[in-house]
PDB file of C-alpha atoms in Angstrom:
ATOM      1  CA  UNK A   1     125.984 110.132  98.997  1.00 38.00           C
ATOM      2  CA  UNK A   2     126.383 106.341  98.896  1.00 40.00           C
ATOM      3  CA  UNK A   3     123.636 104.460  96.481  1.00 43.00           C
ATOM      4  CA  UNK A   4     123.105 101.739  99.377  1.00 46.00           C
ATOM      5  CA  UNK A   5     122.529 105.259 102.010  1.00 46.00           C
ATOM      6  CA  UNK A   6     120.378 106.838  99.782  1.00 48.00           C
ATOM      7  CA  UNK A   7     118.269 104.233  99.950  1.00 52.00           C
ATOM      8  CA  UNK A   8     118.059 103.758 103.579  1.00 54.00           C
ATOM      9  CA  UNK A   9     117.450 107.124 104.451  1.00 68.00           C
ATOM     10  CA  UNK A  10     114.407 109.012 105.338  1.00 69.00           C
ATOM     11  CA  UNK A  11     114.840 112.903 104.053  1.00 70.00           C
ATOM     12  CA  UNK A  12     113.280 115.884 104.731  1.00 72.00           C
ATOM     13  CA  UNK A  13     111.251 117.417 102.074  1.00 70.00           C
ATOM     14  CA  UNK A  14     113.219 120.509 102.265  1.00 67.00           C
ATOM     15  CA  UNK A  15     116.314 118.875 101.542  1.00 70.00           C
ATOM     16  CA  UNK A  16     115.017 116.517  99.308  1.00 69.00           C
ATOM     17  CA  UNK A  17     115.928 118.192  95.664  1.00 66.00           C
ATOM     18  CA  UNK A  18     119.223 119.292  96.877  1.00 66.00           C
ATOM     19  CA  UNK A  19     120.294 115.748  98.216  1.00 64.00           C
ATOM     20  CA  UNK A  20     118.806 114.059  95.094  1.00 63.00           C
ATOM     21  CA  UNK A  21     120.347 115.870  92.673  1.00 62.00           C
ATOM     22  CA  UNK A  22     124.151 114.634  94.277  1.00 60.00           C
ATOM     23  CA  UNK A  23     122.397 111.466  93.709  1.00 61.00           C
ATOM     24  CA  UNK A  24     122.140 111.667  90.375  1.00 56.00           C
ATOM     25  CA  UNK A  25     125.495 112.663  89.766  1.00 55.00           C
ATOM     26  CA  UNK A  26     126.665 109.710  91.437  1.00 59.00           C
ATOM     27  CA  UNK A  27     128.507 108.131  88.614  1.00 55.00           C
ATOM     28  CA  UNK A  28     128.203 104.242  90.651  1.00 57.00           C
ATOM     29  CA  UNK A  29     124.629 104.755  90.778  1.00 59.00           C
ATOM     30  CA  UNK A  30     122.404 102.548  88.776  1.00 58.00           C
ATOM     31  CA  UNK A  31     120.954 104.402  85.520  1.00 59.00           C
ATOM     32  CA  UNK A  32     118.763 102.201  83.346  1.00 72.00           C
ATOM     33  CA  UNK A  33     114.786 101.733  84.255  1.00 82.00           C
ATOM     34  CA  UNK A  34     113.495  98.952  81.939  1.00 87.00           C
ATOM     35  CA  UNK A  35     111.632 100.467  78.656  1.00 89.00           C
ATOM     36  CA  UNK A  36     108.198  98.181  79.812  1.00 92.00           C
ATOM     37  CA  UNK A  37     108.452  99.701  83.050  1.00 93.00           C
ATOM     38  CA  UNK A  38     108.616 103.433  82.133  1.00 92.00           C
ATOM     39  CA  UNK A  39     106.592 103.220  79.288  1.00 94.00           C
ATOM     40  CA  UNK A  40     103.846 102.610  81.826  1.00 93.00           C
ATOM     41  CA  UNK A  41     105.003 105.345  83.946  1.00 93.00           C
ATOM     42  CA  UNK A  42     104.636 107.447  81.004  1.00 93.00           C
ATOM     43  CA  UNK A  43     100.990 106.465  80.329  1.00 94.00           C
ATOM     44  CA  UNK A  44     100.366 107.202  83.622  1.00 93.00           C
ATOM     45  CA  UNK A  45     101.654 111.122  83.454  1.00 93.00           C
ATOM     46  CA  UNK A  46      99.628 111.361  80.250  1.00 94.00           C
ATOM     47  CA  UNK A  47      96.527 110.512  82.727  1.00 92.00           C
ATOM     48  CA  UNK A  48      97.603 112.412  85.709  1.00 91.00           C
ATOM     49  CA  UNK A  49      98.207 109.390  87.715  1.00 91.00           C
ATOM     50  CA  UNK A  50     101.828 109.721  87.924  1.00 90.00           C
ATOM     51  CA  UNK A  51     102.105 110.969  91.810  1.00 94.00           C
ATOM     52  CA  UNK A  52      99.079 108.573  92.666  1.00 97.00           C
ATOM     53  CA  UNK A  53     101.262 106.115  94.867  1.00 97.00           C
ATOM     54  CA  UNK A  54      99.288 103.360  94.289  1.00 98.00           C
ATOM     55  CA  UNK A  55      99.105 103.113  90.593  1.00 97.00           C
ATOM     56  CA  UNK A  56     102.820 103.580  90.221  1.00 97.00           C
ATOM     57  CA  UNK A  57     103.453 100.241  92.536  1.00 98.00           C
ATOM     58  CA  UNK A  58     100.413  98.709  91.092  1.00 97.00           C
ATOM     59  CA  UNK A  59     102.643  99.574  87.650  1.00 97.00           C
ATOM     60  CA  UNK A  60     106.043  97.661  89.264  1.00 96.00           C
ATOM     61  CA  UNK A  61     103.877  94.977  90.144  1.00 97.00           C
ATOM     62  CA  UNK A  62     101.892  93.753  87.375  1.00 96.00           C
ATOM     63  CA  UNK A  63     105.401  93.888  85.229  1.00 95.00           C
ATOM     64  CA  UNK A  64     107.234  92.553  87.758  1.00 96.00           C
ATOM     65  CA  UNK A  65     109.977  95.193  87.574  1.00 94.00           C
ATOM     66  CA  UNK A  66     111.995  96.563  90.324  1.00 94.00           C
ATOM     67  CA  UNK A  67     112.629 100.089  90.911  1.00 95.00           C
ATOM     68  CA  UNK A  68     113.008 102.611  93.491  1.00 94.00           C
ATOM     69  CA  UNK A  69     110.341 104.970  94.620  1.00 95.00           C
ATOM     70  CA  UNK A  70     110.635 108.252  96.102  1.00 93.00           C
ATOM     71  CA  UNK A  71     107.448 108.641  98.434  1.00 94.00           C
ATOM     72  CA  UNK A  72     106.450 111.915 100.264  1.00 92.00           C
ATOM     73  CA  UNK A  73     104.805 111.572 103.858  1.00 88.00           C
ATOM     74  CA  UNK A  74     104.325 115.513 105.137  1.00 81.00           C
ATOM     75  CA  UNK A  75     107.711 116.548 105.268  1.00 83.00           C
ATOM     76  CA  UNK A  76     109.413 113.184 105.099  1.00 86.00           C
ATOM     77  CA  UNK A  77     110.517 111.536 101.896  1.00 89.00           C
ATOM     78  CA  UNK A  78     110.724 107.870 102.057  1.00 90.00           C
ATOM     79  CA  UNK A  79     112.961 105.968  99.369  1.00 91.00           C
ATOM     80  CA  UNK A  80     110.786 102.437  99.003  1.00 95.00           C
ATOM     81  CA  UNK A  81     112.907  99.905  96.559  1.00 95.00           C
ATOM     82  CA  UNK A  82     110.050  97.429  95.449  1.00 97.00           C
ATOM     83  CA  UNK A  83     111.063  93.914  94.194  1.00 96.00           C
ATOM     84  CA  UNK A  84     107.892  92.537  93.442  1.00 97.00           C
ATOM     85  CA  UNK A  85     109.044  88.856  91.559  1.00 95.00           C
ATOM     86  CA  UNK A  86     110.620  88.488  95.171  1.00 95.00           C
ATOM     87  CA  UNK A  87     107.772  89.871  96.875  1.00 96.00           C
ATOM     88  CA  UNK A  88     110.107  91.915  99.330  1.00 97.00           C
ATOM     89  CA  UNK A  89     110.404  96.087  99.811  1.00 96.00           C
ATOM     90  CA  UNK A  90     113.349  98.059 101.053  1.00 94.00           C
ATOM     91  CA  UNK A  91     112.699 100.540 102.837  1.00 93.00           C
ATOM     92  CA  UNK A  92     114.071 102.975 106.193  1.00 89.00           C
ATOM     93  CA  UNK A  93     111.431 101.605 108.202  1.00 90.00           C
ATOM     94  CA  UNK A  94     107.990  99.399 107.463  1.00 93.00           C
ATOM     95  CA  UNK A  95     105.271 100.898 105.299  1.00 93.00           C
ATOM     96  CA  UNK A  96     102.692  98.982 107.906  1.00 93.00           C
ATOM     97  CA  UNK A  97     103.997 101.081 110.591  1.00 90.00           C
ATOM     98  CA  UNK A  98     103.014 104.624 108.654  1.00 88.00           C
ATOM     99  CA  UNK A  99      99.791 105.964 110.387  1.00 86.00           C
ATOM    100  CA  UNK A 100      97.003 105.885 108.282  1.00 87.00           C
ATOM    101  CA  UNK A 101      96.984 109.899 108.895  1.00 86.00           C
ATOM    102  CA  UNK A 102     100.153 109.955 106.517  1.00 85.00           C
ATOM    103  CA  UNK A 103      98.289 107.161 104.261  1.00 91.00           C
ATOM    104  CA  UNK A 104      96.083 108.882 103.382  1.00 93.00           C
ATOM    105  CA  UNK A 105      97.799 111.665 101.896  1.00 92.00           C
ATOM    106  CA  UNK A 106     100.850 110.027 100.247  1.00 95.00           C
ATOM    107  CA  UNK A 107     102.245 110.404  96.967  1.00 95.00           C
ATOM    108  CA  UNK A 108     104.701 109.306  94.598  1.00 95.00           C
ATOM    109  CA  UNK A 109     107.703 112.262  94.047  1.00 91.00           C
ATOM    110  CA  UNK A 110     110.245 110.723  91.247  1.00 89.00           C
ATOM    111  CA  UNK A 111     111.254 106.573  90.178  1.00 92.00           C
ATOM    112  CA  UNK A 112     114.732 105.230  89.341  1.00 90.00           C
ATOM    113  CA  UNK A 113     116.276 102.215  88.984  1.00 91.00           C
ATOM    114  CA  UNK A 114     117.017 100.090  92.338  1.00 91.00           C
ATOM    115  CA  UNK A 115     120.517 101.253  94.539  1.00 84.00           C
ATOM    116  CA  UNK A 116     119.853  97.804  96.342  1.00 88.00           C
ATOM    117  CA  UNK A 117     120.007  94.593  95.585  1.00 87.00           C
ATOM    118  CA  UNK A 118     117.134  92.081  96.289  1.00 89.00           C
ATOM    119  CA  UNK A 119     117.501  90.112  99.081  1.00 85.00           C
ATOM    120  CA  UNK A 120     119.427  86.711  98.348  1.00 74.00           C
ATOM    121  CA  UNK A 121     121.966  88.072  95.931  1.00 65.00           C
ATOM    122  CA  UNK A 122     125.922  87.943  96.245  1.00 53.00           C
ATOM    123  CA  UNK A 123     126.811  90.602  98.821  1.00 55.00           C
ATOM    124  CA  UNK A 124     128.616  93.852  97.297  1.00 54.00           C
ATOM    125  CA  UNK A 125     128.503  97.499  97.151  1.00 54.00           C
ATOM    126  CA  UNK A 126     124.935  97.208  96.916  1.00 59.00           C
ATOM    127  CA  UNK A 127     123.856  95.029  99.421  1.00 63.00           C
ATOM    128  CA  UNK A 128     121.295  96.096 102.252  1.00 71.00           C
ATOM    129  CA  UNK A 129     120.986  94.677 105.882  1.00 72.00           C
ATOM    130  CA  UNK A 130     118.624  91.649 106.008  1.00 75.00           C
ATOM    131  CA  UNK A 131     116.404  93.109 108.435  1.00 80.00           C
ATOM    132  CA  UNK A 132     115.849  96.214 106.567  1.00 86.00           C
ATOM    133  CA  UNK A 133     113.501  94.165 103.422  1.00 94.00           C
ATOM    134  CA  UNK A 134     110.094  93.464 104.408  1.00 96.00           C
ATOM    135  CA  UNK A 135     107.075  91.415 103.012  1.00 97.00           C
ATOM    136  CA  UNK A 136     105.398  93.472 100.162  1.00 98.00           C
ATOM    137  CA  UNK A 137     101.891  92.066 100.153  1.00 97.00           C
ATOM    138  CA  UNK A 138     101.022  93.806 103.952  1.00 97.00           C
ATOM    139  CA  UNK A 139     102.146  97.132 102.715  1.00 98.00           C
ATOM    140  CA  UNK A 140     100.366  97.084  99.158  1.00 98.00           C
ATOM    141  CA  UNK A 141      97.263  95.938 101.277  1.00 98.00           C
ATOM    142  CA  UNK A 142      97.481  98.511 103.420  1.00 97.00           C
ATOM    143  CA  UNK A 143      98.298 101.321 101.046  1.00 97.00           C
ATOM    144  CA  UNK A 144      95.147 100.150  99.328  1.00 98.00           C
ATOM    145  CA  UNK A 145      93.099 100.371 101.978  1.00 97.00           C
ATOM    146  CA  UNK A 146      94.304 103.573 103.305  1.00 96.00           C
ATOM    147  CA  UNK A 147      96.500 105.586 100.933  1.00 96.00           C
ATOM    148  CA  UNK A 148      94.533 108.698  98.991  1.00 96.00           C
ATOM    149  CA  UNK A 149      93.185 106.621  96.147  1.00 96.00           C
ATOM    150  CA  UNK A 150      90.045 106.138  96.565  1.00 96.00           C
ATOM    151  CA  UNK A 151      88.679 104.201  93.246  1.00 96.00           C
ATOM    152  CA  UNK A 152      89.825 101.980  91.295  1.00 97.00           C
ATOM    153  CA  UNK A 153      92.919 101.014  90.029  1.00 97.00           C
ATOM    154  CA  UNK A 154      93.152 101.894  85.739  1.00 95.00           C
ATOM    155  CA  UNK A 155      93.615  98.085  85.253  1.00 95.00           C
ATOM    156  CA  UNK A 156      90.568  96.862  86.591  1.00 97.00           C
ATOM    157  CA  UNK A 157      88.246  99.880  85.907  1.00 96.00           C
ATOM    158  CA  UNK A 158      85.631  99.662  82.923  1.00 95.00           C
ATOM    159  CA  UNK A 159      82.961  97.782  82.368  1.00 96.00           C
ATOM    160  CA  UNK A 160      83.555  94.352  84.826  1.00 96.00           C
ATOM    161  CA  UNK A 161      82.417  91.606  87.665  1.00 97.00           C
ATOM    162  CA  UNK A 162      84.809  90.546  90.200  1.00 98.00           C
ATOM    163  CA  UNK A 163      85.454  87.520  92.183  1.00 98.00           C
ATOM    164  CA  UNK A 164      87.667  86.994  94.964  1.00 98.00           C
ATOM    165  CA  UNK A 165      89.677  83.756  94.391  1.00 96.00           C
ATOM    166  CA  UNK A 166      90.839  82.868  98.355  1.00 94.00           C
ATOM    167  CA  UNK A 167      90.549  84.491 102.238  1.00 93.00           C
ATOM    168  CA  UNK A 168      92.952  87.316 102.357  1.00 94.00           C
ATOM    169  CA  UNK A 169      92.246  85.922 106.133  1.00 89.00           C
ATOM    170  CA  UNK A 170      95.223  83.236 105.221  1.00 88.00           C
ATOM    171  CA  UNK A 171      97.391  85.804 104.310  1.00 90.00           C
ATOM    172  CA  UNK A 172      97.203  87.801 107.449  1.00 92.00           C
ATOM    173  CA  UNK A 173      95.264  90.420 105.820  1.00 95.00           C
ATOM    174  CA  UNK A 174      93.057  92.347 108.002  1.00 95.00           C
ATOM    175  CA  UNK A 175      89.105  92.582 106.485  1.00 96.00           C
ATOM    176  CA  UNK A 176      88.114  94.871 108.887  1.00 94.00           C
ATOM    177  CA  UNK A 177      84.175  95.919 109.522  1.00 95.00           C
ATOM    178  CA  UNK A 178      81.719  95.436 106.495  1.00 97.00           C
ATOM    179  CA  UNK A 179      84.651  93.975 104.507  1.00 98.00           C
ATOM    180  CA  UNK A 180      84.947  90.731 105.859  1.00 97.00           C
ATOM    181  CA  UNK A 181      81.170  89.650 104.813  1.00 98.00           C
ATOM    182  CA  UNK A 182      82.112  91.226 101.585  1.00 98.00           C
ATOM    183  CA  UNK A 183      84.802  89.245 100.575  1.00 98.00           C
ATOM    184  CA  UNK A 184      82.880  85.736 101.404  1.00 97.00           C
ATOM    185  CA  UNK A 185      80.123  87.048  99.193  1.00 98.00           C
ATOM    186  CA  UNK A 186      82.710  87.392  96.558  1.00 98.00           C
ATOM    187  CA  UNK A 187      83.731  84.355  97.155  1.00 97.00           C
ATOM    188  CA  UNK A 188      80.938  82.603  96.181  1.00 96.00           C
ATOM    189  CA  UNK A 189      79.218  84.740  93.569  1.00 96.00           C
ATOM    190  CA  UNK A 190      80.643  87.705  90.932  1.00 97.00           C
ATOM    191  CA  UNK A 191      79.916  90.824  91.642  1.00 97.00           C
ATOM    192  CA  UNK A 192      80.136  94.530  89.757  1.00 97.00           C
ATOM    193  CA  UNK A 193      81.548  97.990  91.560  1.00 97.00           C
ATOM    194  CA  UNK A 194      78.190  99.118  92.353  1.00 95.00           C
ATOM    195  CA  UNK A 195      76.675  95.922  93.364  1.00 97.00           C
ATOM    196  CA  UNK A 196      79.219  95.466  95.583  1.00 98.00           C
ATOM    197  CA  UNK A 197      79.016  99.322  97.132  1.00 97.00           C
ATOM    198  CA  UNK A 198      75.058  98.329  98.039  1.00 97.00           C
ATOM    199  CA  UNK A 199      75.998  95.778 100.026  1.00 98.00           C
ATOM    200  CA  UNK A 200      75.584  96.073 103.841  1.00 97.00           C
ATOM    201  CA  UNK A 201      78.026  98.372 105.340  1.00 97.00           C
ATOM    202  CA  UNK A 202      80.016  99.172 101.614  1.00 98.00           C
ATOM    203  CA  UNK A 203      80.304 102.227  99.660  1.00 97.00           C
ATOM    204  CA  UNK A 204      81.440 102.925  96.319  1.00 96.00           C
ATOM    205  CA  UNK A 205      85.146 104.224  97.751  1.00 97.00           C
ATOM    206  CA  UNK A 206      85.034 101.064 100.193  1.00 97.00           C
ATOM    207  CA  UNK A 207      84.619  98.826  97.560  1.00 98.00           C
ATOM    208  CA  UNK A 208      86.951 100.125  95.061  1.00 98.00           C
ATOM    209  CA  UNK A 209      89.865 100.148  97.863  1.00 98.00           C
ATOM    210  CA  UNK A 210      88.746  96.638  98.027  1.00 98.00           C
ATOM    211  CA  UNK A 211      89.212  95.760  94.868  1.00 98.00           C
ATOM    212  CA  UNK A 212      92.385  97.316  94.585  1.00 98.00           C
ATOM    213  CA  UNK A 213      93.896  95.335  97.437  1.00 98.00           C
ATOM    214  CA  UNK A 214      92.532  92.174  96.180  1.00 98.00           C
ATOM    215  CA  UNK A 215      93.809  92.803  92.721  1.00 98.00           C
ATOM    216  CA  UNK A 216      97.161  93.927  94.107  1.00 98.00           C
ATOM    217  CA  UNK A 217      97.965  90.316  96.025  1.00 96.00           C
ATOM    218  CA  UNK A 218      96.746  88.408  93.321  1.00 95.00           C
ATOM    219  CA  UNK A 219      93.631  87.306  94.723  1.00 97.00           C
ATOM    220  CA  UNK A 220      90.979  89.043  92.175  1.00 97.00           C
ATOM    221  CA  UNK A 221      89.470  87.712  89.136  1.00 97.00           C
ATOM    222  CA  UNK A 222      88.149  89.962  86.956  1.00 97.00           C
ATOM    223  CA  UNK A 223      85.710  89.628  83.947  1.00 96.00           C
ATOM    224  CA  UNK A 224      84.847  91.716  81.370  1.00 93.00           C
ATOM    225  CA  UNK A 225      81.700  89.508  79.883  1.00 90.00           C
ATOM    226  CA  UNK A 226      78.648  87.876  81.599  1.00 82.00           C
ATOM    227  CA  UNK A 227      75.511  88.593  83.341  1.00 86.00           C
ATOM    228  CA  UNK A 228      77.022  89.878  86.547  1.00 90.00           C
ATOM    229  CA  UNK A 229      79.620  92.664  84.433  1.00 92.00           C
ATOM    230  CA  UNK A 230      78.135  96.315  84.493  1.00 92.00           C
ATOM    231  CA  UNK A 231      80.457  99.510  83.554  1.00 93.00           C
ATOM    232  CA  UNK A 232      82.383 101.573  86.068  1.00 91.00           C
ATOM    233  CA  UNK A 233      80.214 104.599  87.728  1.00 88.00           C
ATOM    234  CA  UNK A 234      81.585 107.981  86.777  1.00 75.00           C
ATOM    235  CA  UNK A 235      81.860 110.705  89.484  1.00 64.00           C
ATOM    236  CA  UNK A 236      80.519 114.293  88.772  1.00 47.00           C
ATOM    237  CA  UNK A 237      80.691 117.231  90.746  1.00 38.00           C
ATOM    238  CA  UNK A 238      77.425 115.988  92.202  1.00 40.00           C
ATOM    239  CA  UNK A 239      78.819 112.653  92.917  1.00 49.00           C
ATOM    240  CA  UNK A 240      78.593 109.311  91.811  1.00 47.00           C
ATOM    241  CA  UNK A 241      76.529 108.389  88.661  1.00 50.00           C
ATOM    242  CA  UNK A 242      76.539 105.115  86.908  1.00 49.00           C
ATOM    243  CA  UNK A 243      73.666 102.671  85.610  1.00 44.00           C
ATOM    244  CA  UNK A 244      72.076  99.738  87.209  1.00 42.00           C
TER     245      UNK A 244
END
């Protein structure tokens, strides 16, 4: 199978190992995934995070590394290339058109180095239709919001206050129900996990997916010091549990 196909093709999970094994015995197929980025990909098997969708691009974005990752929806794998310094995706279809049914129960199967190009480049053997990239801040939004992670991201976890630096409003973000009031309170004042999960209509999991999406389009500032910072609540069997 053509590196530019497998890219652009939506498998079935039954055929999956078969069809990515030929893959990998392309011999024109890229090989090489930086040592930064896999090193992180590493830390996050040692934790158990390495399926969780959301870490893994969270991961390709905060090192700004490409690479291609193998998602499973049901019975459907998707192949989603991320190029976050050009803030682009390739992917068979949009991520913002999966229903939040499949969102929610998404995970990452296997990451490789890109078969496509980023958009912009010299046309070649790896060059994808223009109409098949799309905007990467809707979809990491999104997958935030409604993917199966449901507290926060390693990176901003711990002890911490948060402020929200702009309107995700002027990025065509949706801040539907309780979250819209949220994020104007964050605007104007810092605010830690479980402050923000009292607030009216919030919840601990509302928050964090929050957080998560503002942290993922650049729009979160984080502190570790000052009056407002307070650690992390831990979840037991019995819930959550955390200090004042």
């Amino acid at each position: 199978m053509a590196t530019d196909e497998h890219a652009s093709t939506l498998w079935q999970i039954s055929a999956f190992d078969r069809l990515h094994q030929q893959t990998l015995r392309d011999p024109d197929r890229p090989t090489i995934v930086s040592s930064t980025l896999m090193a992180e990909i590493d830390a996050l098997e040692r934790r158990q995070d390495g399926n969780d969708a959301l870490e893994v691009f969270a991961v390709c974005v905060r090192v700004q590394e490409p690479a291609l990752v193998y998602l499973r929806f049901a019975e459907l794998v998707w192949p989603v290339t991320l190029f976050p310094a050009q803030g682009v995706y390739h992917a068979p279809r949009p991520l913002t058109e999966a229903p939040e049914s499949s969102l929610v129960r998404v995970s990452s199967m296997a990451i490789e180095p890109p078969a496509v190009r980023p958009p912009g480049q010299a046309r070649g053997d790896r060059a994808a239709p223009d109409d098949s990239y799309y905007a990467l801040a809707p979809a990491l939004w999104r997958l935030a919001l409604f993917g199966p992670r449901g507290r926060l991201l390693n990176e901003i976890g711990g002890t911490a206050a948060y402020r929200v630096l702009r309107n995700p409003a002027l990025d065509d973000l949706p801040l539907p129900g309780a979250l819209a009031p949220a994020v104007e309170r964050l605007r104007r004042e810092a605010a830690s996990l479980k402050q923000i999960a009292g607030w009216p209509g919030m919840s601990l999991e509302r928050a964090a997916r929050l957080l998560n999406a503002l942290y993922l389009g650049a729009n979160l500032m984080v502190s570790r010091s000052g009056a407002a910072a307070r650690p992390e609540p831990r979840k037991s069997l019995f819930g959550w549990l955390g200090g004042r």
